[in-house]
Amino acid sequence: MRILIHENYDTLSKWVAHYIAGKINRAKPTKENPYVLGLPTGSSPVGTYKQLVQLYKEDKVSFENVVTFNMDEYVGLAEDHPQSYHYFMWHHLFDHVDIKKENVNILDGNAKDLDRECDQFEQKIKDAGGIDLFLGGIGPDGHIAFNEPGSSLSSRTRIKTLTYDTQVANSRFFDNDVNKVPKTALTVGVGTVMDSKELVIIISGYGKARACQKVVEEGVNHMWTVSMLQLHRRGMIACDEEATMELKVGTVKYFKDIESEALRKLPSLS
């Protein structure tokens, strides 16, 4: 597992965007053989999406032959609701790049048969050849997507009841009223994420420091579902200094030392 510790959220976001854009460019995707991205919502990836849009505007990356699969969606929110993840993705990324609408895959939280919707989502990922790179963030309790503490580490896309902690954390997007936050969501499973060829997790801010410590310094634990990253063959954490505040000094020094070359410059776009 790689851990790249950046000075702050802005430098972290720029580095991750360049890393993703470089992966797309080097893959030379075509309509018949697209590059497949897994994408998150929430506050963590906003800076990365902003940087990806800028790279697109500078003609340094194209999303024309990129297929995307989003991690999750609330149950019961209309797609045009300002807090739906459909709205989030189009607002922060898709509306500003050249991605084709038919290449965007986001779970339908209003499907008549939610179980079938989840099964079909898994099949679509398989039909696309699997996910080349899954970008993710984490919650303060170390969950990925909506795989809350206690979730099966081999779980697949499914309906999930959200913990009260997650509802409270997300209430900031719902006028700080926890009663307005949907109680259920559709989410990819931990197993779904782990099937990706590459996994990049963004951890930013002091509020995520305890989760970062659990994921990095302790063992794989279903109470901290992102800890499964330890078992991924190509897993990476991109974090900022604040997120490392609970790590041992020796841990921080070790990863800064071995990743010093990677941190010295932005990843190549070609």
mmCIF file of C-alpha atoms in Angstrom:
data_model
loop_
_atom_site.group_PDB
_atom_site.id
_atom_site.type_symbol
_atom_site.label_atom_id
_atom_site.label_comp_id
_atom_site.label_asym_id
_atom_site.label_seq_id
_atom_site.Cartn_x
_atom_site.Cartn_y
_atom_site.Cartn_z
ATOM 1 C CA MET A 1 0.000 0.000 0.000
ATOM 2 C CA ARG A 2 1.351 3.394 -1.002
ATOM 3 C CA ILE A 3 0.741 6.501 1.123
ATOM 4 C CA LEU A 4 1.495 9.907 -0.364
ATOM 5 C CA ILE A 5 1.378 12.731 2.177
ATOM 6 C CA HIS A 6 0.749 16.112 0.572
ATOM 7 C CA GLU A 7 1.125 19.510 2.188
ATOM 8 C CA ASN A 8 -2.539 20.455 1.922
ATOM 9 C CA TYR A 9 -5.840 19.645 0.201
ATOM 10 C CA ASP A 10 -5.086 21.782 -2.863
ATOM 11 C CA THR A 11 -1.769 20.099 -3.658
ATOM 12 C CA LEU A 12 -3.357 16.717 -2.934
ATOM 13 C CA SER A 13 -6.229 17.393 -5.337
ATOM 14 C CA LYS A 14 -3.941 18.596 -8.109
ATOM 15 C CA TRP A 15 -1.674 15.555 -7.770
ATOM 16 C CA VAL A 16 -4.563 13.081 -7.866
ATOM 17 C CA ALA A 17 -6.113 14.798 -10.903
ATOM 18 C CA HIS A 18 -2.827 14.624 -12.793
ATOM 19 C CA TYR A 19 -2.426 10.991 -11.783
ATOM 20 C CA ILE A 20 -5.874 10.076 -13.124
ATOM 21 C CA ALA A 21 -5.469 12.116 -16.308
ATOM 22 C CA GLY A 22 -2.113 10.461 -16.942
ATOM 23 C CA LYS A 23 -3.663 7.017 -16.537
ATOM 24 C CA ILE A 24 -6.378 7.880 -19.057
ATOM 25 C CA ASN A 25 -3.908 9.291 -21.567
ATOM 26 C CA ARG A 26 -1.492 6.372 -21.356
ATOM 27 C CA ALA A 27 -4.342 3.890 -21.827
ATOM 28 C CA LYS A 28 -5.218 5.569 -25.151
ATOM 29 C CA PRO A 29 -8.879 4.562 -24.750
ATOM 30 C CA THR A 30 -11.152 3.988 -27.728
ATOM 31 C CA LYS A 31 -14.884 3.512 -28.110
ATOM 32 C CA GLU A 32 -14.331 -0.241 -28.274
ATOM 33 C CA ASN A 33 -11.819 -0.276 -25.421
ATOM 34 C CA PRO A 34 -12.664 2.560 -23.005
ATOM 35 C CA TYR A 35 -10.923 3.485 -19.778
ATOM 36 C CA VAL A 36 -13.214 2.639 -16.852
ATOM 37 C CA LEU A 37 -13.280 4.883 -13.788
ATOM 38 C CA GLY A 38 -15.024 4.347 -10.465
ATOM 39 C CA LEU A 39 -15.941 7.653 -8.860
ATOM 40 C CA PRO A 40 -17.078 8.955 -5.453
ATOM 41 C CA THR A 41 -19.075 11.938 -4.268
ATOM 42 C CA GLY A 42 -18.779 13.953 -1.048
ATOM 43 C CA SER A 43 -16.329 16.677 -0.127
ATOM 44 C CA SER A 44 -13.119 14.675 -0.663
ATOM 45 C CA PRO A 45 -13.076 14.532 -4.501
ATOM 46 C CA VAL A 46 -14.392 18.053 -5.235
ATOM 47 C CA GLY A 47 -10.897 19.526 -5.596
ATOM 48 C CA THR A 48 -9.811 16.655 -7.821
ATOM 49 C CA TYR A 49 -12.832 17.110 -10.084
ATOM 50 C CA LYS A 50 -12.110 20.838 -10.343
ATOM 51 C CA GLN A 51 -8.555 20.073 -11.412
ATOM 52 C CA LEU A 52 -9.695 17.445 -13.934
ATOM 53 C CA VAL A 53 -12.056 19.989 -15.497
ATOM 54 C CA GLN A 54 -9.156 22.437 -15.778
ATOM 55 C CA LEU A 55 -6.960 19.800 -17.434
ATOM 56 C CA TYR A 56 -9.757 19.093 -19.920
ATOM 57 C CA LYS A 57 -10.104 22.809 -20.722
ATOM 58 C CA GLU A 58 -6.359 22.914 -21.368
ATOM 59 C CA ASP A 59 -6.726 19.970 -23.814
ATOM 60 C CA LYS A 60 -4.551 17.792 -21.599
ATOM 61 C CA VAL A 61 -7.130 15.009 -21.147
ATOM 62 C CA SER A 62 -10.321 13.820 -22.832
ATOM 63 C CA PHE A 63 -13.215 11.859 -21.334
ATOM 64 C CA GLU A 64 -14.737 10.956 -24.703
ATOM 65 C CA ASN A 65 -13.796 7.296 -24.326
ATOM 66 C CA VAL A 66 -14.067 7.075 -20.539
ATOM 67 C CA VAL A 67 -16.807 5.011 -18.875
ATOM 68 C CA THR A 68 -17.679 5.830 -15.264
ATOM 69 C CA PHE A 69 -19.392 3.996 -12.430
ATOM 70 C CA ASN A 70 -20.343 5.912 -9.314
ATOM 71 C CA MET A 71 -20.110 4.404 -5.870
ATOM 72 C CA ASP A 72 -23.544 5.147 -4.496
ATOM 73 C CA GLU A 73 -26.827 7.045 -4.557
ATOM 74 C CA TYR A 74 -29.512 7.887 -2.028
ATOM 75 C CA VAL A 75 -32.803 6.024 -2.209
ATOM 76 C CA GLY A 76 -35.804 8.223 -2.891
ATOM 77 C CA LEU A 77 -34.167 11.457 -4.074
ATOM 78 C CA ALA A 78 -35.013 12.685 -7.555
ATOM 79 C CA GLU A 79 -32.037 12.758 -9.925
ATOM 80 C CA ASP A 80 -32.325 16.554 -10.184
ATOM 81 C CA HIS A 81 -32.457 17.028 -6.401
ATOM 82 C CA PRO A 82 -29.502 19.274 -5.419
ATOM 83 C CA GLN A 83 -28.261 16.629 -2.968
ATOM 84 C CA SER A 84 -28.623 13.603 -5.217
ATOM 85 C CA TYR A 85 -25.366 12.114 -6.425
ATOM 86 C CA HIS A 86 -26.588 12.325 -10.016
ATOM 87 C CA TYR A 87 -26.799 16.105 -9.580
ATOM 88 C CA PHE A 88 -23.444 16.234 -7.770
ATOM 89 C CA MET A 89 -21.559 14.449 -10.527
ATOM 90 C CA TRP A 90 -22.994 16.464 -13.381
ATOM 91 C CA HIS A 91 -22.519 19.719 -11.449
ATOM 92 C CA HIS A 92 -18.902 19.079 -10.441
ATOM 93 C CA LEU A 93 -17.542 17.092 -13.389
ATOM 94 C CA PHE A 94 -19.665 15.669 -16.205
ATOM 95 C CA ASP A 95 -21.257 18.932 -17.378
ATOM 96 C CA HIS A 96 -17.796 20.433 -17.853
ATOM 97 C CA VAL A 97 -16.009 17.713 -19.846
ATOM 98 C CA ASP A 98 -16.640 15.756 -23.047
ATOM 99 C CA ILE A 99 -17.945 12.559 -21.472
ATOM 100 C CA LYS A 100 -20.825 10.858 -23.282
ATOM 101 C CA LYS A 101 -24.025 10.574 -21.289
ATOM 102 C CA GLU A 102 -24.392 6.903 -22.205
ATOM 103 C CA ASN A 103 -20.991 6.236 -20.622
ATOM 104 C CA VAL A 104 -22.092 7.530 -17.211
ATOM 105 C CA ASN A 105 -23.415 4.892 -14.819
ATOM 106 C CA ILE A 106 -25.003 5.975 -11.536
ATOM 107 C CA LEU A 107 -27.275 3.790 -9.436
ATOM 108 C CA ASP A 108 -30.984 4.642 -9.688
ATOM 109 C CA GLY A 109 -32.300 5.218 -6.194
ATOM 110 C CA ASN A 110 -35.836 5.411 -7.571
ATOM 111 C CA ALA A 111 -35.828 2.107 -9.466
ATOM 112 C CA LYS A 112 -38.969 0.010 -9.036
ATOM 113 C CA ASP A 113 -36.866 -3.016 -8.101
ATOM 114 C CA LEU A 114 -33.853 -1.852 -6.108
ATOM 115 C CA ASP A 115 -32.341 -5.321 -5.748
ATOM 116 C CA ARG A 116 -32.467 -5.796 -9.510
ATOM 117 C CA GLU A 117 -30.931 -2.360 -10.005
ATOM 118 C CA CYS A 118 -27.982 -3.407 -7.834
ATOM 119 C CA ASP A 119 -27.536 -6.720 -9.637
ATOM 120 C CA GLN A 120 -27.621 -5.008 -13.027
ATOM 121 C CA PHE A 121 -25.015 -2.477 -11.871
ATOM 122 C CA GLU A 122 -22.610 -5.277 -10.976
ATOM 123 C CA GLN A 123 -23.226 -6.867 -14.376
ATOM 124 C CA LYS A 124 -22.588 -3.575 -16.184
ATOM 125 C CA ILE A 125 -19.200 -3.329 -14.475
ATOM 126 C CA LYS A 126 -18.332 -6.849 -15.611
ATOM 127 C CA ASP A 127 -19.536 -6.112 -19.148
ATOM 128 C CA ALA A 128 -17.285 -3.050 -19.230
ATOM 129 C CA GLY A 129 -14.304 -5.238 -18.451
ATOM 130 C CA GLY A 130 -14.002 -4.210 -14.812
ATOM 131 C CA ILE A 131 -12.927 -0.913 -13.305
ATOM 132 C CA ASP A 132 -9.423 0.253 -14.192
ATOM 133 C CA LEU A 133 -9.138 2.800 -11.379
ATOM 134 C CA PHE A 134 -11.530 3.363 -8.501
ATOM 135 C CA LEU A 135 -11.228 6.729 -6.766
ATOM 136 C CA GLY A 136 -12.669 6.878 -3.260
ATOM 137 C CA GLY A 137 -12.974 8.941 -0.126
ATOM 138 C CA ILE A 138 -13.707 7.836 3.417
ATOM 139 C CA GLY A 139 -16.008 8.817 6.238
ATOM 140 C CA PRO A 140 -14.785 9.777 9.725
ATOM 141 C CA ASP A 141 -15.639 6.215 10.793
ATOM 142 C CA GLY A 142 -13.490 4.735 8.032
ATOM 143 C CA HIS A 143 -16.267 3.647 5.701
ATOM 144 C CA ILE A 144 -15.985 3.604 1.917
ATOM 145 C CA ALA A 145 -19.022 4.417 -0.237
ATOM 146 C CA PHE A 146 -21.920 3.550 2.099
ATOM 147 C CA ASN A 147 -20.246 0.439 3.484
ATOM 148 C CA GLU A 148 -20.756 1.410 7.102
ATOM 149 C CA PRO A 149 -18.873 -0.136 10.057
ATOM 150 C CA GLY A 150 -19.715 -3.822 10.290
ATOM 151 C CA SER A 151 -20.285 -4.252 6.560
ATOM 152 C CA SER A 152 -19.103 -7.462 4.964
ATOM 153 C CA LEU A 153 -15.657 -7.092 3.427
ATOM 154 C CA SER A 154 -16.785 -9.254 0.501
ATOM 155 C CA SER A 155 -20.042 -7.320 -0.050
ATOM 156 C CA ARG A 156 -21.410 -6.455 -3.485
ATOM 157 C CA THR A 157 -23.683 -3.650 -4.706
ATOM 158 C CA ARG A 158 -26.794 -3.566 -2.524
ATOM 159 C CA ILE A 159 -29.312 -1.563 -0.494
ATOM 160 C CA LYS A 160 -27.824 -0.212 2.741
ATOM 161 C CA THR A 161 -29.354 1.430 5.793
ATOM 162 C CA LEU A 162 -27.251 4.425 6.823
ATOM 163 C CA THR A 163 -25.949 4.729 10.366
ATOM 164 C CA TYR A 164 -26.988 7.702 12.447
ATOM 165 C CA ASP A 165 -23.368 8.938 12.383
ATOM 166 C CA THR A 166 -23.441 9.043 8.586
ATOM 167 C CA GLN A 167 -26.814 10.771 8.591
ATOM 168 C CA VAL A 168 -25.457 13.424 10.968
ATOM 169 C CA ALA A 169 -22.279 13.841 8.902
ATOM 170 C CA ASN A 170 -24.317 14.298 5.715
ATOM 171 C CA SER A 171 -26.887 16.605 7.316
ATOM 172 C CA ARG A 172 -24.594 19.530 6.433
ATOM 173 C CA PHE A 173 -25.848 19.072 2.886
ATOM 174 C CA PHE A 174 -29.490 19.046 4.044
ATOM 175 C CA ASP A 175 -29.791 22.367 5.903
ATOM 176 C CA ASN A 176 -28.133 20.706 8.924
ATOM 177 C CA ASP A 177 -31.380 18.833 9.500
ATOM 178 C CA VAL A 178 -30.688 15.132 10.051
ATOM 179 C CA ASN A 179 -34.373 14.375 9.473
ATOM 180 C CA LYS A 180 -34.007 15.448 5.836
ATOM 181 C CA VAL A 181 -31.204 12.966 5.150
ATOM 182 C CA PRO A 182 -32.377 9.766 3.400
ATOM 183 C CA LYS A 183 -32.141 6.736 5.656
ATOM 184 C CA THR A 184 -31.164 4.262 2.922
ATOM 185 C CA ALA A 185 -28.915 4.243 -0.108
ATOM 186 C CA LEU A 186 -27.686 1.999 -2.887
ATOM 187 C CA THR A 187 -23.961 1.354 -2.712
ATOM 188 C CA VAL A 188 -21.253 -0.677 -4.333
ATOM 189 C CA GLY A 189 -19.820 -3.282 -1.953
ATOM 190 C CA VAL A 190 -16.339 -3.508 -0.508
ATOM 191 C CA GLY A 191 -15.809 -6.524 -2.757
ATOM 192 C CA THR A 192 -16.900 -4.467 -5.771
ATOM 193 C CA VAL A 193 -14.288 -1.826 -4.990
ATOM 194 C CA MET A 194 -11.588 -4.398 -4.313
ATOM 195 C CA ASP A 195 -12.139 -5.940 -7.758
ATOM 196 C CA SER A 196 -10.813 -2.777 -9.403
ATOM 197 C CA LYS A 197 -7.389 -2.939 -10.995
ATOM 198 C CA GLU A 198 -6.241 0.105 -9.034
ATOM 199 C CA LEU A 199 -7.629 1.904 -5.983
ATOM 200 C CA VAL A 200 -6.860 5.485 -4.899
ATOM 201 C CA ILE A 201 -8.305 6.779 -1.620
ATOM 202 C CA ILE A 202 -8.361 10.486 -0.712
ATOM 203 C CA ILE A 203 -8.127 11.294 3.003
ATOM 204 C CA SER A 204 -8.192 14.979 3.903
ATOM 205 C CA GLY A 205 -8.502 17.000 7.068
ATOM 206 C CA TYR A 206 -8.089 16.444 10.787
ATOM 207 C CA GLY A 207 -11.628 15.055 11.015
ATOM 208 C CA LYS A 208 -10.424 11.979 9.112
ATOM 209 C CA ALA A 209 -7.186 11.568 11.107
ATOM 210 C CA ARG A 210 -8.453 8.793 13.394
ATOM 211 C CA ALA A 211 -9.804 6.855 10.427
ATOM 212 C CA CYS A 212 -6.492 7.299 8.617
ATOM 213 C CA GLN A 213 -4.616 5.893 11.621
ATOM 214 C CA LYS A 214 -6.913 2.874 11.862
ATOM 215 C CA VAL A 215 -6.621 2.151 8.147
ATOM 216 C CA VAL A 216 -2.841 2.575 7.937
ATOM 217 C CA GLU A 217 -1.456 1.308 11.250
ATOM 218 C CA GLU A 218 -3.935 -1.340 12.348
ATOM 219 C CA GLY A 219 -5.158 -4.542 10.732
ATOM 220 C CA VAL A 220 -7.980 -5.260 8.315
ATOM 221 C CA ASN A 221 -11.224 -4.776 10.230
ATOM 222 C CA HIS A 222 -14.839 -4.773 9.076
ATOM 223 C CA MET A 223 -15.487 -1.915 11.525
ATOM 224 C CA TRP A 224 -13.179 0.248 9.371
ATOM 225 C CA THR A 225 -14.086 -0.950 5.910
ATOM 226 C CA VAL A 226 -11.445 1.073 4.032
ATOM 227 C CA SER A 227 -8.843 -1.030 5.849
ATOM 228 C CA MET A 228 -9.392 -3.591 3.086
ATOM 229 C CA LEU A 229 -7.138 -1.315 1.034
ATOM 230 C CA GLN A 230 -4.234 -3.069 2.774
ATOM 231 C CA LEU A 231 -5.039 -6.193 0.752
ATOM 232 C CA HIS A 232 -5.398 -4.490 -2.616
ATOM 233 C CA ARG A 233 -2.635 -5.301 -5.076
ATOM 234 C CA ARG A 234 -2.444 -1.662 -6.229
ATOM 235 C CA GLY A 235 -3.853 0.425 -3.404
ATOM 236 C CA MET A 236 -2.858 4.017 -2.657
ATOM 237 C CA ILE A 237 -3.801 6.632 -0.073
ATOM 238 C CA ALA A 238 -3.356 10.266 -1.040
ATOM 239 C CA CYS A 239 -3.705 12.377 2.090
ATOM 240 C CA ASP A 240 -2.794 15.795 3.459
ATOM 241 C CA GLU A 241 -0.742 16.657 6.550
ATOM 242 C CA GLU A 242 -3.817 17.179 8.740
ATOM 243 C CA ALA A 243 -5.064 13.658 8.053
ATOM 244 C CA THR A 244 -1.803 12.215 9.438
ATOM 245 C CA MET A 245 -2.092 13.813 12.872
ATOM 246 C CA GLU A 246 -2.965 10.511 14.592
ATOM 247 C CA LEU A 247 -0.228 8.499 12.842
ATOM 248 C CA LYS A 248 3.032 7.669 14.575
ATOM 249 C CA VAL A 249 5.904 9.993 13.730
ATOM 250 C CA GLY A 250 7.871 7.023 12.425
ATOM 251 C CA THR A 251 5.026 6.035 10.095
ATOM 252 C CA VAL A 252 4.832 9.519 8.594
ATOM 253 C CA LYS A 253 8.604 9.773 8.161
ATOM 254 C CA TYR A 254 8.777 6.344 6.543
ATOM 255 C CA PHE A 255 6.183 7.064 3.865
ATOM 256 C CA LYS A 256 7.478 10.581 3.212
ATOM 257 C CA ASP A 257 10.925 9.084 2.663
ATOM 258 C CA ILE A 258 9.946 6.305 0.274
ATOM 259 C CA GLU A 259 7.521 8.520 -1.676
ATOM 260 C CA SER A 260 9.702 11.632 -1.784
ATOM 261 C CA GLU A 261 10.349 11.277 -5.519
ATOM 262 C CA ALA A 262 6.635 10.902 -6.329
ATOM 263 C CA LEU A 263 5.805 13.986 -4.271
ATOM 264 C CA ARG A 264 8.525 16.114 -5.852
ATOM 265 C CA LYS A 265 6.597 16.687 -9.061
ATOM 266 C CA LEU A 266 3.166 16.157 -10.574
ATOM 267 C CA PRO A 267 2.537 12.832 -12.312
ATOM 268 C CA SER A 268 3.201 12.852 -16.043
ATOM 269 C CA LEU A 269 0.198 13.391 -18.304
ATOM 270 C CA SER A 270 1.682 11.311 -21.108
#
